Amino acid sequence: MKTIVKYDLLYWQRTSKFIVLGALGLFLSGLSVLTARYFNYIIEFALRSEGIDIEMPEPTVLESYTQFFSNFNQIFLWVVLFVAVAFFTRDRTRGHLPLLFSKPLSRIHFILSKSLLISLTVLVTLLASAVVFGYYTYFLFDTFALGRFLLALLGFYAFVLMIVHTGLLVSAASKSYWVPALSALGLYFVASLLTILDFGVLKYMPWHLAAYPLVYAHGQLDTSVLLWATALAFALSAVMVLLSLRLFKSRPIV
Amino acid sequence: MSLLVIEGLTKHYGTFKALDDVTMTIGRNEAYGFIGRNGAGKTTTIHVVLSMIAKTSGTLLFDGIPITADDVNYRRKIGYVPDVPSFPSYMTAEEWLAFTYAAHGLDPRKQRETITAVLAEVALGAGKKRIGGFSRGMKQRLAIAQALMHRPMMLIMDEPTSALDPLGRKDVIDIIRRLKQDMTVFYSTHILEDAQKVCDRIGLIEQGKMIFEKDMATIVTDQTLRYFLSVVEPLESLIEHLGTFGKVQDYTVQNGGLSYVVDDETDAAGLLRLLLDAGFHIQQYRREEKTLEDVFIEVLHENHR
Protein backbone atom coordinates (compact mmCIF):
# COMPACT_ATOMS: atom_id res chain seq x y z
CA MET A 1 0.00 0.00 0.00
CA LYS A 2 2.85 2.37 0.95
CA THR A 3 4.49 1.92 -2.45
CA ILE A 4 1.41 2.80 -4.45
CA VAL A 5 0.59 5.74 -2.16
CA LYS A 6 4.11 7.09 -2.73
CA TYR A 7 3.64 6.62 -6.46
CA ASP A 8 0.37 8.57 -6.36
CA LEU A 9 1.85 11.25 -4.09
CA LEU A 10 4.65 11.84 -6.56
CA TYR A 11 2.07 12.49 -9.28
CA TRP A 12 0.17 14.78 -6.91
CA GLN A 13 3.35 16.69 -6.15
CA ARG A 14 4.92 16.81 -9.63
CA THR A 15 1.75 17.91 -11.38
CA SER A 16 1.07 20.53 -8.66
CA LYS A 17 -2.48 19.26 -8.12
CA PHE A 18 -2.18 19.68 -4.35
CA ILE A 19 -1.02 23.27 -4.72
CA VAL A 20 -3.74 24.08 -7.25
CA LEU A 21 -6.53 22.78 -5.01
CA GLY A 22 -5.03 24.39 -1.91
CA ALA A 23 -4.56 27.75 -3.60
CA LEU A 24 -8.09 27.63 -5.00
CA GLY A 25 -9.55 26.82 -1.58
CA LEU A 26 -7.67 29.65 0.13
CA PHE A 27 -8.49 32.11 -2.64
CA LEU A 28 -12.21 31.28 -2.52
CA SER A 29 -12.22 31.57 1.28
CA GLY A 30 -10.74 35.05 1.23
CA LEU A 31 -12.87 36.10 -1.71
CA SER A 32 -16.07 34.88 -0.04
CA VAL A 33 -15.55 37.07 3.04
CA LEU A 34 -14.51 40.15 1.06
CA THR A 35 -17.42 39.80 -1.35
CA ALA A 36 -19.88 39.38 1.52
CA ARG A 37 -18.51 42.37 3.39
CA TYR A 38 -18.05 44.87 0.57
CA PHE A 39 -20.26 43.80 -2.32
CA ASN A 40 -23.18 45.96 -1.18
CA TYR A 41 -20.90 48.98 -0.90
CA ILE A 42 -19.58 48.38 -4.40
CA ILE A 43 -23.15 48.17 -5.76
CA GLU A 44 -24.11 51.35 -3.93
CA PHE A 45 -21.05 53.16 -5.26
CA ALA A 46 -21.65 51.96 -8.83
CA LEU A 47 -25.31 52.96 -8.78
CA ARG A 48 -24.55 56.34 -7.21
CA SER A 49 -22.15 57.16 -10.03
CA GLU A 50 -25.10 56.52 -12.39
CA GLY A 51 -27.26 58.93 -10.38
CA ILE A 52 -29.25 56.22 -8.59
CA ASP A 53 -29.19 56.65 -4.85
CA ILE A 54 -30.11 53.38 -3.16
CA GLU A 55 -29.02 52.44 0.32
CA MET A 56 -28.14 48.72 0.52
CA PRO A 57 -28.61 46.91 3.83
CA GLU A 58 -25.60 46.39 6.08
CA PRO A 59 -24.23 42.89 5.34
CA THR A 60 -24.33 40.29 8.13
CA VAL A 61 -22.17 37.27 8.82
CA LEU A 62 -24.82 35.14 7.12
CA GLU A 63 -23.82 36.74 3.79
CA SER A 64 -20.33 35.46 4.40
CA TYR A 65 -21.55 31.86 4.90
CA THR A 66 -23.70 32.19 1.78
CA GLN A 67 -20.75 33.34 -0.33
CA PHE A 68 -18.50 30.61 1.06
CA PHE A 69 -20.81 27.68 0.39
CA SER A 70 -21.94 29.08 -2.98
CA ASN A 71 -18.36 29.47 -4.17
CA PHE A 72 -17.27 26.09 -2.87
CA ASN A 73 -20.34 24.33 -4.25
CA GLN A 74 -20.06 25.88 -7.69
CA ILE A 75 -16.32 26.33 -8.23
CA PHE A 76 -14.29 24.25 -5.79
CA LEU A 77 -16.42 21.11 -6.14
CA TRP A 78 -16.27 21.21 -9.93
CA VAL A 79 -12.50 21.63 -9.96
CA VAL A 80 -12.09 18.79 -7.43
CA LEU A 81 -14.34 16.60 -9.54
CA PHE A 82 -12.35 17.04 -12.76
CA VAL A 83 -8.97 16.81 -11.02
CA ALA A 84 -10.06 13.67 -9.13
CA VAL A 85 -11.37 11.89 -12.21
CA ALA A 86 -8.14 12.69 -14.08
CA PHE A 87 -6.26 11.23 -11.09
CA PHE A 88 -8.39 8.06 -11.13
CA THR A 89 -8.23 7.46 -14.87
CA ARG A 90 -4.76 8.63 -15.91
CA ASP A 91 -3.00 5.29 -15.40
CA ARG A 92 -5.49 3.59 -17.71
CA THR A 93 -5.83 6.36 -20.30
CA ARG A 94 -2.04 6.86 -20.45
CA GLY A 95 -1.42 3.10 -20.79
CA HIS A 96 0.53 2.70 -17.51
CA LEU A 97 -1.53 -0.20 -16.16
CA PRO A 98 0.25 -3.08 -17.96
CA LEU A 99 3.64 -2.04 -16.56
CA LEU A 100 2.19 -1.28 -13.12
CA PHE A 101 0.41 -4.59 -12.80
CA SER A 102 3.28 -6.65 -14.15
CA LYS A 103 4.66 -5.92 -10.66
CA PRO A 104 3.32 -7.52 -7.49
CA LEU A 105 0.94 -4.64 -6.76
CA SER A 106 -2.52 -5.21 -5.34
CA ARG A 107 -5.46 -3.87 -7.30
CA ILE A 108 -7.20 -3.22 -3.97
CA HIS A 109 -4.35 -1.00 -2.81
CA PHE A 110 -4.39 0.77 -6.16
CA ILE A 111 -8.03 1.84 -5.70
CA LEU A 112 -7.71 2.54 -1.96
CA SER A 113 -4.67 4.74 -2.50
CA LYS A 114 -6.53 6.93 -4.98
CA SER A 115 -9.58 7.21 -2.70
CA LEU A 116 -7.43 7.95 0.33
CA LEU A 117 -5.33 10.63 -1.34
CA ILE A 118 -8.23 12.53 -2.85
CA SER A 119 -10.18 12.34 0.43
CA LEU A 120 -7.22 13.63 2.43
CA THR A 121 -6.41 16.36 -0.06
CA VAL A 122 -9.98 17.68 0.00
CA LEU A 123 -10.09 17.45 3.81
CA VAL A 124 -6.81 19.32 4.30
CA THR A 125 -7.82 21.95 1.75
CA LEU A 126 -11.21 22.47 3.37
CA LEU A 127 -9.68 22.74 6.84
CA ALA A 128 -7.09 25.27 5.66
CA SER A 129 -9.85 27.17 3.87
CA ALA A 130 -11.95 27.11 7.05
CA VAL A 131 -9.10 28.67 9.04
CA VAL A 132 -8.71 31.52 6.54
CA PHE A 133 -12.45 31.98 6.20
CA GLY A 134 -13.06 31.90 9.96
CA TYR A 135 -10.27 34.39 10.65
CA TYR A 136 -11.38 36.93 8.04
CA THR A 137 -15.05 36.53 8.87
CA TYR A 138 -14.36 37.23 12.54
CA PHE A 139 -12.07 40.11 11.56
CA LEU A 140 -14.66 41.78 9.29
CA PHE A 141 -17.95 40.83 10.98
CA ASP A 142 -16.84 40.50 14.62
CA THR A 143 -18.56 37.14 14.91
CA PHE A 144 -18.08 33.60 13.65
CA ALA A 145 -19.99 30.48 14.74
CA LEU A 146 -17.11 28.06 14.62
CA GLY A 147 -18.91 24.88 15.72
CA ARG A 148 -21.87 25.41 13.41
CA PHE A 149 -19.62 26.27 10.49
CA LEU A 150 -17.44 23.17 11.01
CA LEU A 151 -20.49 20.90 11.07
CA ALA A 152 -21.78 22.54 7.89
CA LEU A 153 -18.33 22.04 6.36
CA LEU A 154 -18.39 18.37 7.37
CA GLY A 155 -21.66 18.01 5.45
CA PHE A 156 -20.11 19.68 2.42
CA TYR A 157 -17.05 17.42 2.67
CA ALA A 158 -19.30 14.34 2.70
CA PHE A 159 -21.11 15.67 -0.37
CA VAL A 160 -17.81 16.24 -2.23
CA LEU A 161 -16.68 12.71 -1.39
CA MET A 162 -19.96 11.26 -2.62
CA ILE A 163 -19.62 13.03 -5.98
CA VAL A 164 -15.93 12.22 -6.32
CA HIS A 165 -16.42 8.54 -5.48
CA THR A 166 -19.07 8.30 -8.17
CA GLY A 167 -16.25 9.25 -10.53
CA LEU A 168 -14.04 6.57 -8.94
CA LEU A 169 -16.71 3.90 -9.35
CA VAL A 170 -17.34 4.65 -13.01
CA SER A 171 -13.62 5.01 -13.75
CA ALA A 172 -13.03 1.49 -12.37
CA ALA A 173 -15.10 0.18 -15.26
CA SER A 174 -14.39 2.77 -17.93
CA LYS A 175 -11.44 3.28 -20.26
CA SER A 176 -12.12 6.97 -20.82
CA TYR A 177 -11.87 10.18 -18.82
CA TRP A 178 -15.16 11.73 -19.90
CA VAL A 179 -17.54 8.90 -18.94
CA PRO A 180 -16.66 9.03 -15.21
CA ALA A 181 -16.35 12.83 -15.25
CA LEU A 182 -19.78 13.30 -16.80
CA SER A 183 -21.30 10.63 -14.53
CA ALA A 184 -20.06 12.45 -11.43
CA LEU A 185 -21.23 15.74 -12.83
CA GLY A 186 -24.60 14.16 -13.63
CA LEU A 187 -24.94 13.00 -10.01
CA TYR A 188 -24.17 16.54 -8.87
CA PHE A 189 -27.01 17.96 -10.97
CA VAL A 190 -29.42 15.18 -10.00
CA ALA A 191 -28.60 15.77 -6.32
CA SER A 192 -29.32 19.48 -6.74
CA LEU A 193 -32.67 18.69 -8.35
CA LEU A 194 -33.63 16.13 -5.72
CA THR A 195 -33.33 18.69 -2.93
CA ILE A 196 -37.00 19.53 -3.56
CA LEU A 197 -37.90 16.11 -2.10
CA ASP A 198 -37.64 17.04 1.58
CA PHE A 199 -40.62 15.29 3.17
CA GLY A 200 -40.61 12.32 5.55
CA VAL A 201 -37.41 10.28 5.64
CA LEU A 202 -36.33 11.80 2.33
CA LYS A 203 -35.10 14.86 4.19
CA TYR A 204 -32.26 12.69 5.58
CA MET A 205 -31.04 11.63 2.15
CA PRO A 206 -27.48 12.57 1.21
CA TRP A 207 -28.43 14.47 -1.95
CA HIS A 208 -29.71 17.28 0.31
CA LEU A 209 -26.09 18.05 1.12
CA ALA A 210 -26.09 20.09 -2.08
CA ALA A 211 -28.02 22.67 -0.01
CA TYR A 212 -27.93 21.66 3.69
CA PRO A 213 -24.50 23.07 4.64
CA LEU A 214 -25.61 26.60 3.80
CA VAL A 215 -29.06 26.17 5.36
CA TYR A 216 -27.45 24.78 8.51
CA ALA A 217 -24.90 27.59 8.68
CA HIS A 218 -27.84 30.01 8.57
CA GLY A 219 -29.33 28.22 11.58
CA GLN A 220 -32.38 26.96 9.68
CA LEU A 221 -31.78 23.21 9.97
CA ASP A 222 -31.65 20.74 12.84
CA THR A 223 -28.23 19.33 13.59
CA SER A 224 -29.62 15.79 13.59
CA VAL A 225 -30.92 16.14 10.01
CA LEU A 226 -27.55 17.40 8.79
CA LEU A 227 -25.67 14.64 10.61
CA TRP A 228 -27.94 11.90 9.22
CA ALA A 229 -27.51 13.14 5.67
CA THR A 230 -23.75 13.46 6.25
CA ALA A 231 -23.47 9.95 7.70
CA LEU A 232 -25.44 8.52 4.77
CA ALA A 233 -23.20 10.34 2.29
CA PHE A 234 -20.08 8.89 3.96
CA ALA A 235 -21.69 5.45 3.92
CA LEU A 236 -22.58 5.81 0.25
CA SER A 237 -18.98 6.82 -0.53
CA ALA A 238 -17.72 3.74 1.33
CA VAL A 239 -20.10 1.53 -0.65
CA MET A 240 -18.86 3.10 -3.89
CA VAL A 241 -15.24 2.39 -2.89
CA LEU A 242 -16.15 -1.25 -2.21
CA LEU A 243 -17.96 -1.54 -5.53
CA SER A 244 -14.98 0.09 -7.28
CA LEU A 245 -12.69 -2.54 -5.75
CA ARG A 246 -14.91 -5.39 -6.96
CA LEU A 247 -15.26 -3.88 -10.40
CA PHE A 248 -11.56 -3.12 -10.83
CA LYS A 249 -10.56 -6.60 -9.67
CA SER A 250 -12.80 -8.24 -12.22
CA ARG A 251 -11.80 -6.02 -15.15
CA PRO A 252 -8.94 -6.83 -17.54
CA ILE A 253 -5.89 -4.63 -17.05
CA VAL A 254 -5.43 -4.13 -20.79
CA MET B 1 12.59 -29.28 -16.65
CA SER B 2 9.88 -26.92 -17.85
CA LEU B 3 9.42 -23.51 -16.27
CA LEU B 4 6.21 -22.46 -17.99
CA VAL B 5 3.65 -24.99 -19.21
CA ILE B 6 0.57 -23.86 -21.09
CA GLU B 7 -2.02 -26.50 -21.93
CA GLY B 8 -5.21 -26.10 -23.92
CA LEU B 9 -5.34 -22.35 -23.45
CA THR B 10 -8.38 -20.69 -25.00
CA LYS B 11 -9.56 -17.12 -24.85
CA HIS B 12 -12.85 -16.04 -26.36
CA TYR B 13 -14.09 -12.49 -26.87
CA GLY B 14 -17.77 -13.12 -27.46
CA THR B 15 -17.88 -15.47 -30.42
CA PHE B 16 -14.33 -14.59 -31.52
CA LYS B 17 -11.69 -17.14 -30.57
CA ALA B 18 -8.53 -15.16 -29.89
CA LEU B 19 -6.72 -18.27 -28.63
CA ASP B 20 -7.75 -21.79 -29.54
CA ASP B 21 -6.30 -24.68 -27.55
CA VAL B 22 -2.79 -23.22 -27.31
CA THR B 23 -0.26 -25.60 -25.80
CA MET B 24 3.41 -24.78 -25.30
CA THR B 25 6.28 -25.54 -22.96
CA ILE B 26 9.15 -23.24 -22.08
CA GLY B 27 12.20 -24.74 -20.45
CA ARG B 28 14.42 -23.21 -17.80
CA ASN B 29 17.12 -20.90 -19.07
CA GLU B 30 16.00 -21.11 -22.64
CA ALA B 31 15.21 -18.28 -24.99
CA TYR B 32 11.84 -19.10 -26.47
CA GLY B 33 10.81 -17.22 -29.58
CA PHE B 34 7.06 -16.83 -29.86
CA ILE B 35 6.48 -15.85 -33.46
CA GLY B 36 3.46 -15.08 -35.57
CA ARG B 37 1.92 -12.42 -37.70
CA ASN B 38 0.32 -9.29 -36.25
CA GLY B 39 -3.01 -10.31 -34.73
CA ALA B 40 -2.07 -14.00 -34.54
CA GLY B 41 -2.60 -14.13 -30.77
CA LYS B 42 0.89 -13.45 -29.38
CA THR B 43 -0.04 -10.46 -27.22
CA THR B 44 -3.26 -12.09 -25.98
CA THR B 45 -1.24 -15.14 -24.91
CA ILE B 46 1.22 -12.88 -23.10
CA HIS B 47 -1.55 -10.95 -21.35
CA VAL B 48 -3.02 -14.23 -20.11
CA VAL B 49 0.44 -15.42 -19.04
CA LEU B 50 0.89 -12.13 -17.17
CA SER B 51 -2.51 -12.76 -15.52
CA MET B 52 -3.72 -9.40 -16.78
CA ILE B 53 -6.72 -10.89 -18.55
CA ALA B 54 -8.70 -13.97 -17.59
CA LYS B 55 -8.51 -17.09 -19.75
CA THR B 56 -11.64 -18.83 -20.99
CA SER B 57 -10.17 -22.27 -20.31
CA GLY B 58 -6.85 -24.10 -20.10
CA THR B 59 -4.06 -24.61 -17.62
CA LEU B 60 -1.02 -22.44 -16.96
CA LEU B 61 1.72 -23.70 -14.67
CA PHE B 62 4.76 -21.67 -13.68
CA ASP B 63 7.46 -23.58 -11.86
CA GLY B 64 4.84 -26.28 -11.25
CA ILE B 65 2.34 -23.87 -9.63
CA PRO B 66 -0.92 -22.83 -11.36
CA ILE B 67 -1.08 -19.18 -12.42
CA THR B 68 -4.35 -17.66 -11.24
CA ALA B 69 -6.06 -14.39 -12.18
CA ASP B 70 -4.37 -11.31 -10.67
CA ASP B 71 -1.63 -13.55 -9.24
CA VAL B 72 0.59 -11.22 -7.18
CA ASN B 73 3.06 -13.85 -5.92
CA TYR B 74 3.69 -15.17 -9.41
CA ARG B 75 4.52 -11.65 -10.59
CA ARG B 76 7.43 -11.57 -8.15
CA LYS B 77 9.09 -14.19 -10.36
CA ILE B 78 8.63 -12.61 -13.75
CA GLY B 79 9.65 -9.44 -15.54
CA TYR B 80 7.69 -7.86 -18.38
CA VAL B 81 8.81 -5.71 -21.29
CA PRO B 82 5.94 -4.44 -23.46
CA ASP B 83 6.20 -3.47 -27.12
CA VAL B 84 5.64 0.25 -26.53
CA PRO B 85 6.27 0.89 -22.84
CA SER B 86 4.35 3.77 -21.30
CA PHE B 87 5.83 5.41 -18.21
CA PRO B 88 4.65 8.42 -16.22
CA SER B 89 6.41 11.23 -18.05
CA TYR B 90 6.95 13.31 -14.89
CA MET B 91 9.10 10.62 -13.24
CA THR B 92 12.83 10.14 -13.77
CA ALA B 93 14.22 6.75 -14.75
CA GLU B 94 15.69 6.33 -11.26
CA GLU B 95 12.37 7.15 -9.64
CA TRP B 96 10.58 4.55 -11.75
CA LEU B 97 13.22 1.97 -10.92
CA ALA B 98 13.01 2.84 -7.22
CA PHE B 99 9.25 2.42 -7.39
CA THR B 100 9.68 -0.95 -9.12
CA TYR B 101 12.21 -2.00 -6.50
CA ALA B 102 9.85 -1.07 -3.67
CA ALA B 103 6.91 -2.77 -5.41
CA HIS B 104 8.87 -6.02 -5.26
CA GLY B 105 9.49 -5.52 -1.56
CA LEU B 106 13.28 -5.80 -1.89
CA ASP B 107 15.88 -4.75 0.69
CA PRO B 108 15.88 -0.90 0.75
CA ARG B 109 19.57 -0.83 1.71
CA LYS B 110 20.52 -2.32 -1.67
CA GLN B 111 18.21 -0.16 -3.76
CA ARG B 112 20.80 2.38 -4.89
CA GLU B 113 23.41 -0.14 -5.97
CA THR B 114 20.79 -2.28 -7.74
CA ILE B 115 19.51 0.71 -9.72
CA THR B 116 23.03 1.72 -10.69
CA ALA B 117 23.88 -1.83 -11.76
CA VAL B 118 20.71 -2.31 -13.80
CA LEU B 119 21.10 1.05 -15.54
CA ALA B 120 24.66 0.07 -16.45
CA GLU B 121 23.47 -3.34 -17.67
CA VAL B 122 21.14 -1.76 -20.23
CA ALA B 123 23.56 1.13 -20.92
CA LEU B 124 21.07 3.81 -19.94
CA GLY B 125 22.97 6.82 -18.67
CA ALA B 126 20.04 9.18 -18.10
CA GLY B 127 18.85 8.00 -14.72
CA LYS B 128 18.10 11.48 -13.42
CA LYS B 129 16.38 12.68 -16.58
CA ARG B 130 12.58 12.81 -16.80
CA ILE B 131 11.16 9.96 -18.88
CA GLY B 132 9.03 12.43 -20.84
CA GLY B 133 12.22 13.47 -22.67
CA PHE B 134 13.31 9.91 -23.55
CA SER B 135 13.56 8.52 -27.08
CA ARG B 136 11.80 5.22 -27.91
CA GLY B 137 15.09 3.36 -27.63
CA MET B 138 15.77 4.83 -24.18
CA LYS B 139 12.26 3.91 -23.03
CA GLN B 140 12.79 0.36 -24.25
CA ARG B 141 16.06 0.15 -22.31
CA LEU B 142 14.28 1.46 -19.23
CA ALA B 143 11.52 -1.12 -19.75
CA ILE B 144 14.16 -3.85 -19.77
CA ALA B 145 15.92 -2.34 -16.74
CA GLN B 146 12.72 -2.24 -14.65
CA ALA B 147 11.96 -5.83 -15.62
CA LEU B 148 15.37 -6.89 -14.31
CA MET B 149 15.29 -5.11 -10.93
CA HIS B 150 14.29 -8.26 -9.04
CA ARG B 151 16.27 -10.73 -11.20
CA PRO B 152 13.17 -12.60 -12.40
CA MET B 153 13.13 -16.29 -13.26
CA MET B 154 11.51 -15.45 -16.58
CA LEU B 155 11.60 -12.32 -18.69
CA ILE B 156 8.52 -11.89 -20.88
CA MET B 157 9.14 -9.60 -23.85
CA ASP B 158 6.30 -8.61 -26.14
CA GLU B 159 7.77 -7.43 -29.45
CA PRO B 160 10.42 -5.30 -27.73
CA THR B 161 12.10 -4.31 -31.00
CA SER B 162 9.06 -3.61 -33.14
CA ALA B 163 9.03 0.16 -32.58
CA LEU B 164 12.81 0.64 -32.81
CA ASP B 165 15.15 1.70 -35.59
CA PRO B 166 17.85 -0.80 -36.75
CA LEU B 167 20.45 0.47 -34.25
CA GLY B 168 17.98 0.36 -31.37
CA ARG B 169 16.97 -3.15 -32.44
CA LYS B 170 20.56 -4.30 -32.46
CA ASP B 171 21.14 -2.91 -28.96
CA VAL B 172 18.07 -4.66 -27.58
CA ILE B 173 19.02 -7.94 -29.27
CA ASP B 174 22.51 -7.69 -27.74
CA ILE B 175 20.94 -7.16 -24.30
CA ILE B 176 18.68 -10.21 -24.74
CA ARG B 177 21.65 -12.27 -25.86
CA ARG B 178 23.42 -11.42 -22.58
CA LEU B 179 20.32 -11.95 -20.43
CA LYS B 180 19.54 -15.42 -21.71
CA GLN B 181 22.70 -16.64 -19.99
CA ASP B 182 21.00 -16.26 -16.56
CA MET B 183 17.26 -16.45 -17.10
CA THR B 184 14.45 -17.78 -19.22
CA VAL B 185 13.41 -15.38 -21.96
CA PHE B 186 9.95 -15.60 -23.49
CA TYR B 187 10.35 -13.45 -26.54
CA SER B 188 7.40 -12.61 -28.75
CA THR B 189 8.12 -11.08 -32.14
CA HIS B 190 7.10 -10.91 -35.76
CA ILE B 191 10.64 -9.90 -36.75
CA LEU B 192 11.97 -13.35 -37.58
CA GLU B 193 15.52 -12.20 -38.09
CA ASP B 194 15.65 -11.08 -34.45
CA ALA B 195 14.18 -14.36 -33.19
CA GLN B 196 16.72 -16.32 -35.19
CA LYS B 197 19.55 -14.33 -33.60
CA VAL B 198 18.67 -15.03 -29.99
CA CYS B 199 16.21 -17.90 -29.60
CA ASP B 200 16.91 -21.53 -28.76
CA ARG B 201 13.39 -22.67 -29.52
CA ILE B 202 10.52 -21.33 -31.58
CA GLY B 203 6.76 -21.56 -31.26
CA LEU B 204 4.67 -20.40 -34.19
CA ILE B 205 1.12 -19.18 -33.63
CA GLU B 206 -1.36 -18.41 -36.40
CA GLN B 207 -4.99 -17.32 -35.99
CA GLY B 208 -4.91 -18.23 -32.30
CA LYS B 209 -3.60 -21.77 -32.88
CA MET B 210 -0.13 -23.14 -32.26
CA ILE B 211 1.27 -24.42 -35.54
CA PHE B 212 4.54 -25.85 -34.25
CA GLU B 213 7.21 -25.75 -31.56
CA LYS B 214 10.75 -26.61 -32.67
CA ASP B 215 14.36 -26.18 -31.64
CA MET B 216 16.07 -23.48 -33.65
CA ALA B 217 18.85 -25.93 -34.55
CA THR B 218 16.26 -28.31 -36.01
CA ILE B 219 14.65 -25.54 -38.01
CA VAL B 220 17.95 -24.53 -39.53
CA THR B 221 19.12 -28.06 -40.42
CA ASP B 222 15.84 -29.92 -40.96
CA GLN B 223 15.13 -28.64 -44.40
CA THR B 224 15.18 -29.39 -48.10
CA LEU B 225 18.58 -29.07 -49.77
CA ARG B 226 19.00 -25.77 -51.56
CA TYR B 227 22.22 -24.88 -53.34
CA PHE B 228 23.55 -21.84 -55.11
CA LEU B 229 25.71 -22.22 -58.20
CA SER B 230 27.25 -19.74 -60.61
CA VAL B 231 29.43 -20.58 -63.61
CA VAL B 232 31.55 -18.69 -66.14
CA GLU B 233 29.44 -20.05 -69.02
CA PRO B 234 26.03 -18.58 -69.99
CA LEU B 235 23.16 -19.36 -67.61
CA GLU B 236 21.01 -20.76 -70.45
CA SER B 237 23.51 -23.54 -70.97
CA LEU B 238 23.54 -24.31 -67.22
CA ILE B 239 19.73 -24.42 -67.10
CA GLU B 240 19.74 -26.81 -70.08
CA HIS B 241 22.05 -29.21 -68.18
CA LEU B 242 19.90 -29.00 -65.06
CA GLY B 243 16.98 -30.13 -67.21
CA THR B 244 19.07 -33.02 -68.58
CA PHE B 245 20.00 -34.09 -65.03
CA GLY B 246 16.29 -34.32 -64.17
CA LYS B 247 16.56 -34.41 -60.37
CA VAL B 248 16.37 -30.70 -59.69
CA GLN B 249 13.01 -29.86 -58.12
CA ASP B 250 12.90 -26.16 -58.73
CA TYR B 251 15.32 -23.38 -59.45
CA THR B 252 15.42 -19.61 -59.55
CA VAL B 253 17.87 -17.27 -61.20
CA GLN B 254 19.47 -14.91 -58.70
CA ASN B 255 22.67 -12.88 -58.35
CA GLY B 256 24.01 -14.14 -61.69
CA GLY B 257 23.60 -17.80 -60.72
CA LEU B 258 21.03 -20.45 -59.96
CA SER B 259 19.45 -21.34 -56.65
CA TYR B 260 18.02 -24.86 -56.83
CA VAL B 261 16.64 -27.67 -54.67
CA VAL B 262 17.58 -31.36 -54.83
CA ASP B 263 16.26 -34.36 -52.88
CA ASP B 264 19.48 -35.46 -51.22
CA GLU B 265 23.21 -34.86 -51.08
CA THR B 266 23.92 -37.66 -53.60
CA ASP B 267 21.89 -35.80 -56.18
CA ALA B 268 23.73 -32.60 -55.32
CA ALA B 269 27.11 -34.31 -55.87
CA GLY B 270 25.84 -36.02 -59.04
CA LEU B 271 24.78 -32.73 -60.57
CA LEU B 272 28.11 -31.13 -59.72
CA ARG B 273 30.00 -34.05 -61.36
CA LEU B 274 27.79 -33.79 -64.48
CA LEU B 275 28.55 -30.08 -64.82
CA LEU B 276 32.28 -30.54 -64.32
CA ASP B 277 32.32 -33.38 -66.85
CA ALA B 278 30.47 -31.10 -69.27
CA GLY B 279 33.32 -28.58 -68.96
CA PHE B 280 31.63 -25.90 -66.87
CA HIS B 281 33.90 -23.54 -64.95
CA ILE B 282 32.40 -23.02 -61.50
CA GLN B 283 32.62 -19.58 -59.90
CA GLN B 284 30.55 -20.14 -56.72
CA TYR B 285 29.03 -23.22 -55.18
CA ARG B 286 27.44 -23.31 -51.70
CA ARG B 287 24.64 -24.88 -49.72
CA GLU B 288 22.07 -22.28 -48.73
CA GLU B 289 20.71 -22.32 -45.19
CA LYS B 290 17.03 -21.79 -44.81
CA THR B 291 16.14 -18.84 -42.63
CA LEU B 292 13.38 -18.75 -40.05
CA GLU B 293 11.56 -16.49 -42.47
CA ASP B 294 11.61 -19.22 -45.16
CA VAL B 295 10.19 -21.72 -42.65
CA PHE B 296 7.57 -19.22 -41.51
CA ILE B 297 6.37 -18.52 -45.04
CA GLU B 298 6.36 -22.22 -45.97
CA VAL B 299 4.38 -23.21 -42.91
CA LEU B 300 1.87 -20.43 -43.37
CA HIS B 301 1.39 -21.37 -47.02
CA GLU B 302 0.83 -25.00 -46.07
CA ASN B 303 -1.54 -23.95 -43.32
CA HIS B 304 -3.68 -21.89 -45.70
CA ARG B 305 -3.91 -24.58 -48.39
Short mmCIF file of N, CA, C and O in Angstrom, two decimals, chain A residues 11 64 83 88 94 118 140 176 199 207 228:
data_model
loop_
_atom_site.label_atom_id
_atom_site.label_comp_id
_atom_site.label_asym_id
_atom_site.label_seq_id
_atom_site.Cartn_x
_atom_site.Cartn_y
_atom_site.Cartn_z
N TYR A 11 2.89 11.87 -8.22
CA TYR A 11 2.07 12.49 -9.28
C TYR A 11 1.41 13.76 -8.75
O TYR A 11 1.41 14.80 -9.41
N SER A 64 -21.66 36.08 4.54
CA SER A 64 -20.33 35.46 4.40
C SER A 64 -20.47 33.95 4.22
O SER A 64 -19.83 33.35 3.34
N VAL A 83 -10.34 17.21 -11.41
CA VAL A 83 -8.97 16.81 -11.02
C VAL A 83 -8.99 15.36 -10.51
O VAL A 83 -8.11 14.55 -10.87
N PHE A 88 -7.94 9.46 -11.13
CA PHE A 88 -8.39 8.06 -11.13
C PHE A 88 -8.11 7.37 -12.48
O PHE A 88 -7.84 6.18 -12.51
N ARG A 94 -3.42 6.67 -19.98
CA ARG A 94 -2.04 6.86 -20.45
C ARG A 94 -1.33 5.53 -20.72
O ARG A 94 -0.15 5.51 -21.08
N ILE A 118 -7.30 11.46 -2.48
CA ILE A 118 -8.23 12.53 -2.85
C ILE A 118 -9.03 12.97 -1.62
O ILE A 118 -9.27 14.15 -1.42
N LEU A 140 -13.82 40.80 9.99
CA LEU A 140 -14.66 41.78 9.29
C LEU A 140 -16.08 41.87 9.83
O LEU A 140 -16.76 42.89 9.64
N SER A 176 -12.26 5.57 -20.41
CA SER A 176 -12.12 6.97 -20.82
C SER A 176 -12.14 7.91 -19.62
O SER A 176 -12.44 7.49 -18.49
N PHE A 199 -39.58 15.71 2.23
CA PHE A 199 -40.62 15.29 3.17
C PHE A 199 -40.29 13.90 3.71
O PHE A 199 -39.61 13.10 3.06
N TRP A 207 -28.42 13.47 -0.87
CA TRP A 207 -28.43 14.47 -1.95
C TRP A 207 -28.74 15.87 -1.43
O TRP A 207 -28.39 16.85 -2.08
N TRP A 228 -27.44 13.11 9.89
CA TRP A 228 -27.94 11.90 9.22
C TRP A 228 -27.57 11.91 7.74
O TRP A 228 -27.08 10.92 7.20
#
